[in-house]
Coordinates of C-alpha atoms in Angstrom, one line a residue:
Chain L
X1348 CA -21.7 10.3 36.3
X1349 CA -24.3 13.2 35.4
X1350 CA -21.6 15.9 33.0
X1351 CA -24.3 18.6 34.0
X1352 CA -23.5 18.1 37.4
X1353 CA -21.3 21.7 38.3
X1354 CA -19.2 23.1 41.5
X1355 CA -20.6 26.4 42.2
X1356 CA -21.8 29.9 40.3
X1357 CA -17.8 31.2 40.1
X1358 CA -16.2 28.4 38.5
X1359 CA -19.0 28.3 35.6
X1360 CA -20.0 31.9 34.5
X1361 CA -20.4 31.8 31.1
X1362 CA -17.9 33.6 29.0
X1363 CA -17.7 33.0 24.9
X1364 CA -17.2 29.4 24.1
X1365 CA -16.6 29.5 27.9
X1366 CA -20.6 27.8 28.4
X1367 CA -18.9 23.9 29.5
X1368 CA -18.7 23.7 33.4
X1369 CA -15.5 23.0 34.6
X1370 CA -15.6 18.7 36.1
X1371 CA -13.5 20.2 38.9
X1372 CA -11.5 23.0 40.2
X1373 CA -8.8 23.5 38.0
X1374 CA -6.2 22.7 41.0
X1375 CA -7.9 19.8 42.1
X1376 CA -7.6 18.4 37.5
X1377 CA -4.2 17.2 37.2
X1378 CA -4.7 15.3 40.8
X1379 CA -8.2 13.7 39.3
X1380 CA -6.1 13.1 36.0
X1381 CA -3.6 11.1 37.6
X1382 CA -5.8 9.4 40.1
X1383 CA -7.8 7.9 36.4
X1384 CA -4.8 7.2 35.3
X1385 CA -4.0 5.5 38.2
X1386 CA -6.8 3.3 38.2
X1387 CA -6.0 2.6 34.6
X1388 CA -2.8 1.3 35.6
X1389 CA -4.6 -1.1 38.0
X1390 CA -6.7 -2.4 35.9
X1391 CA -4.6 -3.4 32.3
X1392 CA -1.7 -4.7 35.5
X1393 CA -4.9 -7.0 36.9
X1394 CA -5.5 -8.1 33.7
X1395 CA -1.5 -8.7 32.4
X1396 CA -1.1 -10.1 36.1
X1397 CA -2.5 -13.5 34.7
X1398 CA -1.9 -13.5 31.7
X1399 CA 1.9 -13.6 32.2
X1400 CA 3.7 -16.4 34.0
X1401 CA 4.5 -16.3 37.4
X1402 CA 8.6 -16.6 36.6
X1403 CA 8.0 -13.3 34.5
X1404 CA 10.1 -10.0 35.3
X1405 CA 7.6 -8.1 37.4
X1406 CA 8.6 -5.1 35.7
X1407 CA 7.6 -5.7 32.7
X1408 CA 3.9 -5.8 33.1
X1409 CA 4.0 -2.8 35.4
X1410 CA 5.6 -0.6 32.2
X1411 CA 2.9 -2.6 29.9
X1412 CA 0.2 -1.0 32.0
X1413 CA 1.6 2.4 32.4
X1414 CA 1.7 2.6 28.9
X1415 CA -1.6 1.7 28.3
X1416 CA -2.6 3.5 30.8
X1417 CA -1.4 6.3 29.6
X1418 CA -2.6 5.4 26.4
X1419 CA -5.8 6.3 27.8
X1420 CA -5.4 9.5 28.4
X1421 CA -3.3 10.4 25.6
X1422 CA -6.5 9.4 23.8
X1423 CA -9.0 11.2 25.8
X1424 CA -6.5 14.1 25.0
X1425 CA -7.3 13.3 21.3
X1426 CA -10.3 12.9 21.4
X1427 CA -10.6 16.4 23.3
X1428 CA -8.7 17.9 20.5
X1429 CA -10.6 16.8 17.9
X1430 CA -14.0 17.8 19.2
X1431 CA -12.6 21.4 19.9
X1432 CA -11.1 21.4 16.1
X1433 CA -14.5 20.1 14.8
X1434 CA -16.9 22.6 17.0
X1435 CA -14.0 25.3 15.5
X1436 CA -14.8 24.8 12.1
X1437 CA -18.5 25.3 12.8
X1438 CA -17.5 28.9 14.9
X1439 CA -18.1 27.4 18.2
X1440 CA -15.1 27.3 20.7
X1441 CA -15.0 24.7 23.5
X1442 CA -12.5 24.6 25.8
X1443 CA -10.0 22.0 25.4
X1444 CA -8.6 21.9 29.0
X1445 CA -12.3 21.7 29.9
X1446 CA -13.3 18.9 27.5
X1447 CA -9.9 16.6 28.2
X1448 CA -11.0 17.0 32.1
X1449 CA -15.0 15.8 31.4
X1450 CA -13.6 12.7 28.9
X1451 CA -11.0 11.7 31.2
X1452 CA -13.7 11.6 33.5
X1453 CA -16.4 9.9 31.6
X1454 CA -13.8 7.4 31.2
X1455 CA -14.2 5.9 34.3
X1456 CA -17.4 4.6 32.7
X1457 CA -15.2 2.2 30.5
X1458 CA -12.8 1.2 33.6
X1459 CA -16.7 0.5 35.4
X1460 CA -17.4 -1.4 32.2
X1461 CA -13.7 -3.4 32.1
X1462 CA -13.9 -4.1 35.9
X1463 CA -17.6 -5.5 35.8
X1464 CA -16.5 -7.6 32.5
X1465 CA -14.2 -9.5 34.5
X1466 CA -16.4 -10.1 37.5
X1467 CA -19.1 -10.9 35.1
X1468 CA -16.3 -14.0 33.7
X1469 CA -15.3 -14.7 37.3
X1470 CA -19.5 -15.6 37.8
X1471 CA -21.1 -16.9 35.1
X1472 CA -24.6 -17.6 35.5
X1473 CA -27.2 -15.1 36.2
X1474 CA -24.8 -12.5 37.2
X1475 CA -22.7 -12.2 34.0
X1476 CA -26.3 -12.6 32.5
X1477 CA -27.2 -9.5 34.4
X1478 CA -24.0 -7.6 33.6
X1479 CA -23.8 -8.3 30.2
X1480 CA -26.4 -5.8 29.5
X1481 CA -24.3 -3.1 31.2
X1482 CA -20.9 -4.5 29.6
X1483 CA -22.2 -5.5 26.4
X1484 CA -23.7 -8.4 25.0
X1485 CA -20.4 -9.7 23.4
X1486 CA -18.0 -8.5 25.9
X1487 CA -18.0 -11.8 27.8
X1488 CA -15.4 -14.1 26.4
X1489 CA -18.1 -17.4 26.6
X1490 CA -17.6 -18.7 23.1
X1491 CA -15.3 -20.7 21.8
X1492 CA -13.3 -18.2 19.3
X1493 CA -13.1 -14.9 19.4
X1494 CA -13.2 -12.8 16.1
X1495 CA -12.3 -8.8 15.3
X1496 CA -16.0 -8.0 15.4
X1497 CA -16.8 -8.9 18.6
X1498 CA -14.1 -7.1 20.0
X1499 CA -14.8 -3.8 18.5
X1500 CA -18.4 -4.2 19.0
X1501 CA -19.3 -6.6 21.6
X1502 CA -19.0 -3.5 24.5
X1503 CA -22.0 -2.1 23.3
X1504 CA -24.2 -2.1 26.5
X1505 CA -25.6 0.4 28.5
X1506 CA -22.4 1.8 29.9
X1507 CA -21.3 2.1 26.5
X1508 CA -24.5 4.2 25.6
X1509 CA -23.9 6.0 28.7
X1510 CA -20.5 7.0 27.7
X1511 CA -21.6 8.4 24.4
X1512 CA -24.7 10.4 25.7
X1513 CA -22.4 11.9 28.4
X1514 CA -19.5 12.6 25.9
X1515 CA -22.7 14.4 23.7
X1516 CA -23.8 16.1 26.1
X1517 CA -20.9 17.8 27.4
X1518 CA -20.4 19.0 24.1
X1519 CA -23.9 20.4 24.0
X1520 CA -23.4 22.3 26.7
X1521 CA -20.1 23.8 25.9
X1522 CA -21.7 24.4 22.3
X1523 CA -25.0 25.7 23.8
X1524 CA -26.5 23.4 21.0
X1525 CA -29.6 20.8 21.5
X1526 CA -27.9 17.6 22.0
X1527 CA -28.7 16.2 18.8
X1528 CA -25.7 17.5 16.6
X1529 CA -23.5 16.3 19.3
X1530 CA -24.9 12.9 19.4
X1531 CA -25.0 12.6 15.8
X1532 CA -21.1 13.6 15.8
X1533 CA -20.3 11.0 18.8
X1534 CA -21.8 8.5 17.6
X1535 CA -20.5 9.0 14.0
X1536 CA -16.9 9.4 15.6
X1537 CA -17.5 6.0 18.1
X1538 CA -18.8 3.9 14.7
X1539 CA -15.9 5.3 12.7
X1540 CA -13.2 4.1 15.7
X1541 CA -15.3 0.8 15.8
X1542 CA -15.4 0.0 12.4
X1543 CA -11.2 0.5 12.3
X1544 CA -10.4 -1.4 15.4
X1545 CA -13.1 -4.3 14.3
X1546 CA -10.5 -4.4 10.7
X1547 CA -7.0 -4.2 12.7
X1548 CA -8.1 -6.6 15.0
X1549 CA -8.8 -9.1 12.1
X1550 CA -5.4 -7.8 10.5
X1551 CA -3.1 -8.5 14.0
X1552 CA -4.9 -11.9 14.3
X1553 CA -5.1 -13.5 11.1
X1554 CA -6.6 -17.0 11.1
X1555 CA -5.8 -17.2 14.6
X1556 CA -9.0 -16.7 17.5
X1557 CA -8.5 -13.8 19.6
X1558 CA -8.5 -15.2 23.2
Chain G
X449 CA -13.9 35.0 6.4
X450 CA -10.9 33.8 5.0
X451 CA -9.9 32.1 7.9
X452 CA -12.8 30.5 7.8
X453 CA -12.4 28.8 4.2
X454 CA -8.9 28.0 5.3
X455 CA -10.3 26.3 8.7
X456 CA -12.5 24.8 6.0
X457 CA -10.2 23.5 3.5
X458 CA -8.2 22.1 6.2
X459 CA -11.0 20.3 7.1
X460 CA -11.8 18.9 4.4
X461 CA -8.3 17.7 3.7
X462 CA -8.2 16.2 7.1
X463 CA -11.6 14.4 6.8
X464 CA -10.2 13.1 3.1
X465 CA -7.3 12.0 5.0
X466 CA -9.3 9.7 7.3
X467 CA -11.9 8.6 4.6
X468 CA -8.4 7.9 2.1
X469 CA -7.4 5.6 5.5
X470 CA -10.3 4.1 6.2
X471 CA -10.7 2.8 2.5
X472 CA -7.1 2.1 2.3
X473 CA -7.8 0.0 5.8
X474 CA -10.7 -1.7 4.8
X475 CA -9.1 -2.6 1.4
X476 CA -6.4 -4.1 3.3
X477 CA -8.5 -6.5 6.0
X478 CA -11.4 -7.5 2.7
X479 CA -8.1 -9.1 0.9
X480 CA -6.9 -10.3 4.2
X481 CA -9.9 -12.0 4.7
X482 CA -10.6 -13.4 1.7
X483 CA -7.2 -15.0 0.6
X484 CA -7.4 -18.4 1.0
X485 CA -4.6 -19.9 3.5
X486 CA -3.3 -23.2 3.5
X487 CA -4.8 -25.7 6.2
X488 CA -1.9 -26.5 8.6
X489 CA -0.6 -29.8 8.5
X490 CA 1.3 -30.9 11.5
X491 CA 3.3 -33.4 8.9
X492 CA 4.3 -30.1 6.7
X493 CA 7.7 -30.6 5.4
X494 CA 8.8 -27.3 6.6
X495 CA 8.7 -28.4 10.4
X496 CA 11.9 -29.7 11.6
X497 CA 11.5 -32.1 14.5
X498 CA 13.7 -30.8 17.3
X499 CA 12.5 -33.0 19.9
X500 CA 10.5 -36.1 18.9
X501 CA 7.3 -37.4 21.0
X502 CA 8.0 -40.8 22.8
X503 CA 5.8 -43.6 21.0
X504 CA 2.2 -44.0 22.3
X505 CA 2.7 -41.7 25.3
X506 CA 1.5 -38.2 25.7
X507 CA 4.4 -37.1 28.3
X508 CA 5.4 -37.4 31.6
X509 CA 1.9 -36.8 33.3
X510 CA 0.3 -39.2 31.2
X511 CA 3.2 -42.0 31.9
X512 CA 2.3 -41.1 35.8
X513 CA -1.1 -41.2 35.2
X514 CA -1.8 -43.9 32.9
X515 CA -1.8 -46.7 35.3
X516 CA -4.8 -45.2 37.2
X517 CA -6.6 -43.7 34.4
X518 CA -5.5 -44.6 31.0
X519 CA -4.0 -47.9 31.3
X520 CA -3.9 -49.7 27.8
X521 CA -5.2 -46.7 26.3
X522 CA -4.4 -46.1 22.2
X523 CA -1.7 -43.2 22.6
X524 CA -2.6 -39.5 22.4
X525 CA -6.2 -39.0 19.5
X526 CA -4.7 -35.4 19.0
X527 CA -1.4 -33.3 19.2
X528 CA -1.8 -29.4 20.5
X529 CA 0.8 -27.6 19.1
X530 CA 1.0 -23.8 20.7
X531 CA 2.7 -21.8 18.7
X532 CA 5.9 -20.8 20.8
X533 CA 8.1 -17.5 19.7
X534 CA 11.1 -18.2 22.7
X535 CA 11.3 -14.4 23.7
X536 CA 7.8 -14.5 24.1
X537 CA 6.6 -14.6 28.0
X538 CA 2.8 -14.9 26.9
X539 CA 3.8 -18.1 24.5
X540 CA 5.6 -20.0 27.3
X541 CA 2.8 -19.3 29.9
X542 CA 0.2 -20.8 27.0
X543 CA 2.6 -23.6 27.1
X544 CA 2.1 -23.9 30.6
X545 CA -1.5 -23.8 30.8
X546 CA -1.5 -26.0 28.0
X547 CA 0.0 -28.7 30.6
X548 CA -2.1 -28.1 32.9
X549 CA -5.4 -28.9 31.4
X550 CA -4.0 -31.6 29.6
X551 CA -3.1 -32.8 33.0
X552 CA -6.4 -31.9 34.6
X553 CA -8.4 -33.3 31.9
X554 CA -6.8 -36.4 31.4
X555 CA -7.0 -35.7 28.1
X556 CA -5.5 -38.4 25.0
X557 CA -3.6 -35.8 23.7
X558 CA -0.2 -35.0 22.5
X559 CA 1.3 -31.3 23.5
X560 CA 3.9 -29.8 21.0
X561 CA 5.4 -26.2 21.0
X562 CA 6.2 -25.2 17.4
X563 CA 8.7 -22.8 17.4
X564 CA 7.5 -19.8 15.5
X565 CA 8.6 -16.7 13.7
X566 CA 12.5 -17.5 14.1
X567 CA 14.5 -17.7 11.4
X568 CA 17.6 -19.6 12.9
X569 CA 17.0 -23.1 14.6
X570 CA 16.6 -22.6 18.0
X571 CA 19.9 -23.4 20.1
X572 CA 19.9 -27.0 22.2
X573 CA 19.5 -24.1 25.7
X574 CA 16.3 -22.8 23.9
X575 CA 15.1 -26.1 22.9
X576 CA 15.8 -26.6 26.8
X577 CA 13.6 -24.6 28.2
X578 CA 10.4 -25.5 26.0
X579 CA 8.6 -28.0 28.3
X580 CA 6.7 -30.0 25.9
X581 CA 6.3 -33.4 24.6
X582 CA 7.2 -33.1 21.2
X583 CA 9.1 -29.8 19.7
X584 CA 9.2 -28.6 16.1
X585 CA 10.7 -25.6 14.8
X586 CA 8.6 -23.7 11.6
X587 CA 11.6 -23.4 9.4
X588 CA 10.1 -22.2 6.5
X589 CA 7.7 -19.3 8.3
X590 CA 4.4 -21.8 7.1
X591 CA 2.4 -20.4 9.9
X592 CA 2.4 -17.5 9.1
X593 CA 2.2 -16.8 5.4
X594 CA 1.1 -19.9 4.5
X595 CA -1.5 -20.8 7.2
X596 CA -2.1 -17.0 8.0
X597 CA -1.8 -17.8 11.6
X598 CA -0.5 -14.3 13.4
X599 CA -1.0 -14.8 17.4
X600 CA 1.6 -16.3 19.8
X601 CA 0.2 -19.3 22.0
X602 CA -2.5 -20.5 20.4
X603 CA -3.4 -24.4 20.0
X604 CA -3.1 -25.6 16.4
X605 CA -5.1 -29.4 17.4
X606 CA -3.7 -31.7 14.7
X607 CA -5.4 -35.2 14.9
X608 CA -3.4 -38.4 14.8
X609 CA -3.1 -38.1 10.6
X610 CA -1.7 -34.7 11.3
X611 CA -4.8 -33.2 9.7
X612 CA -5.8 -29.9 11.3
X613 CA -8.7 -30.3 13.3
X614 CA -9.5 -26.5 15.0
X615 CA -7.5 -23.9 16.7
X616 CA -7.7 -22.7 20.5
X617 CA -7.1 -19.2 21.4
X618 CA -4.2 -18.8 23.5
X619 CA -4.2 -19.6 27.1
X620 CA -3.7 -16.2 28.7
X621 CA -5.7 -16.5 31.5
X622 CA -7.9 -18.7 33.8
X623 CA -11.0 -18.2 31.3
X624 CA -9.5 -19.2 28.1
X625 CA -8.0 -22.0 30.2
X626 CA -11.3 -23.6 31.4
X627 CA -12.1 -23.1 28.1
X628 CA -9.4 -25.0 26.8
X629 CA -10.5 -27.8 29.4
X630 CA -14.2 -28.4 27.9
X631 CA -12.4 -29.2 25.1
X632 CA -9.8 -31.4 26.4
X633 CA -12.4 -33.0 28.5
X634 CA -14.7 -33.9 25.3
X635 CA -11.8 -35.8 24.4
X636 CA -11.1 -38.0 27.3
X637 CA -14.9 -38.9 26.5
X638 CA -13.7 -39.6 23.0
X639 CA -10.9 -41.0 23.9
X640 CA -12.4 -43.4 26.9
X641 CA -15.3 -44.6 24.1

């Protein structure tokens, strides 16, 4: 998904720390909020679906997935809210309604990356070979144990990258800065997210391998 | 101007915040890491048999089974114990899966549910429901602070000494199953040798 991509002259006239497009018309961005969230809620119930047996409350997994679906977006909305607080500090106002709606968007580049993991499992061979480099190269759950590192970092692929460069250039434009600055930041924030998740992992697991 | 040094120190004090966390975190998972755990011992005094295995015979698939496969064979070369919590959906569906391959596979081996993380023994209904051919309840909490074990349905594989051989990650879905089955099926080669 291309975050310069725009609607039409109206919806984007710059105003002060006004310069981010809007990702859609702001009546159409609680319906595209819920639809992602909706397709979140697919995809983490796909994925409890068989992990749990088949005697299992149904309910259960369906509140499991709305919850991390919801997740989600509560974290898109945190992430928002940092980057407007951080491009604040430096006297540059993005718009946080504006920002929330372009990451819950690039989002969908992770649920691309989730989906394609699991049809990447479901075919190994040359096609999991071929989508690992769009998944990441440690995303694939081929080995024999599975440890804290490779579940923070194995999704590094190019929808990964992909995510990062859109997520910095968003910010660019709302900032009216070359991309640099917010790539820097991104990528600092994304390493820094990484590096705990890689640590809590180990912590929740122990000696035990992560499936 | 002013705002903007307060904007600043807040700033700061949140960035310390998250740098004081991060340290603090990483402490935390370098001594984690670094302890050095006991190796489980499926003969560990603090496991109280609840349900012994039958003598020489991995369960009721193998007993089916052995005449056309296994016939004569030694009795199970290993014992998987997954590590069963009884609220725990995800542990019992290990379990399952844990069956199955052992069933598909053919494998020698012994499956065990060790009843983890409860601190009262498990009643005769819970014991009931725990399909396995051997049960033993972790009475002391071993697996977890002394082993440093922490996930629900994994495969603790003991060999016949009871020495701990290598862990398998639990069995949550078709993937980590097949997975599960190279394994099981290396040791019907073992076993068959």
């Amino acid at each position: 998904m291309s975050p310069t991509g725009v609607l039409g002259a109206a919806a984007f006239a710059p105003a002060r720390g006004q310069g981010m497009p809007r990702a859609f018309h702001p009546a159409w961005s609680p319906l595209w909020i819920a639809f992602v969230g909706y397709q979140w809620w697919v995809e983490i119930g796909q994925q409890l679906a068989g992990a749990l047996p088949a005697e299992a409350a149904p309910v259960r997994p369906q509140v499991a997935a709305a919850i991390g679906a919801a997740g989600h977006i509560a974290g898109n909305a945190v992430e928002a809210l940092f980057y407007v607080g951080w491009w604040r500090a430096r006297g540059v106002r993005l718009g946080f309604a504006r920002l929330f709606e372009w990451l819950v968007s690039i989002s969908l580049l992770d649920l691309l990356a989730s989906g394609l993991t699991r049809v990447a499992e479901a075919h190994p061979g040359w096609m999991a070979s071929a989508l690992e480099v769009f998944v990441g190269l440690g995303a694939l759950r081929t080995g024999e144990t599975g440890s804290g590192f490779r579940a923070a970092f194995g999704t590094v692929g190019l929808l990964c990258v992909a995510r990062l460069v859109a997520t910095a250039a968003i910010q660019a434009r709302g900032a009216e800065r070359a991309l640099a600055a917010p790539l820097r930041l991104t990528i600092a924030v994304w390493l820094l997210a990484r590096l705990a998740n890689w640590w809590l992992y180990d912590l929740a697991r122990g000696m035990s391998p992560l499936p | 101007m002013s705002s903007e040094r307060r904007m600043s120190l807040a700033e700061r004090a949140g960035w310390g915040l998250v740098a004081v966390a991060l340290v603090a975190l990483g402490t935390l998972w370098h001594f984690d890491r670094t302890r050095v755990w006991e190796s489980p011992r499926w003969d560990d005094a603090g496991l109280v048999e609840l349900r012994a295995a039958e003598p020489a015979v991995a369960g009721p698939e193998r007993a089916a089974s052995a005449a056309s496969h296994d016939a004569g064979a030694p009795g199970p070369i290993e014992t998987w114990a997954v590590a069963v919590n009884p609220r725990c959906e995800l542990c019992r569906a290990s379990l399952a899966r844990g069956l199955d391959v052992r069933r598909v596979a053919r494998s020698p081996v012994r499956l065990a549910a060790l009843v983890v993380d409860t601190k009262r023994r498990p009643s005769s209904a819970t014991v009931a429901t725990l399909t396995a051919d051997e049960l033993r309840w972790d009475s002391t909490g071993a697996w977890r602070h002394r082993w440093g074990h922490r996930l629900y349905g994994e495969l603790l594989c003991f060999d016949r000494e009871g020495r701990f051989v290598r862990t398998i990650a639990p069995l949550t879905d078709s993937l980590a199953a097949r997975r599960a089955l190279r394994t099981a099926a290396s040791l019907s080669r073992e076993g068959g040798s």
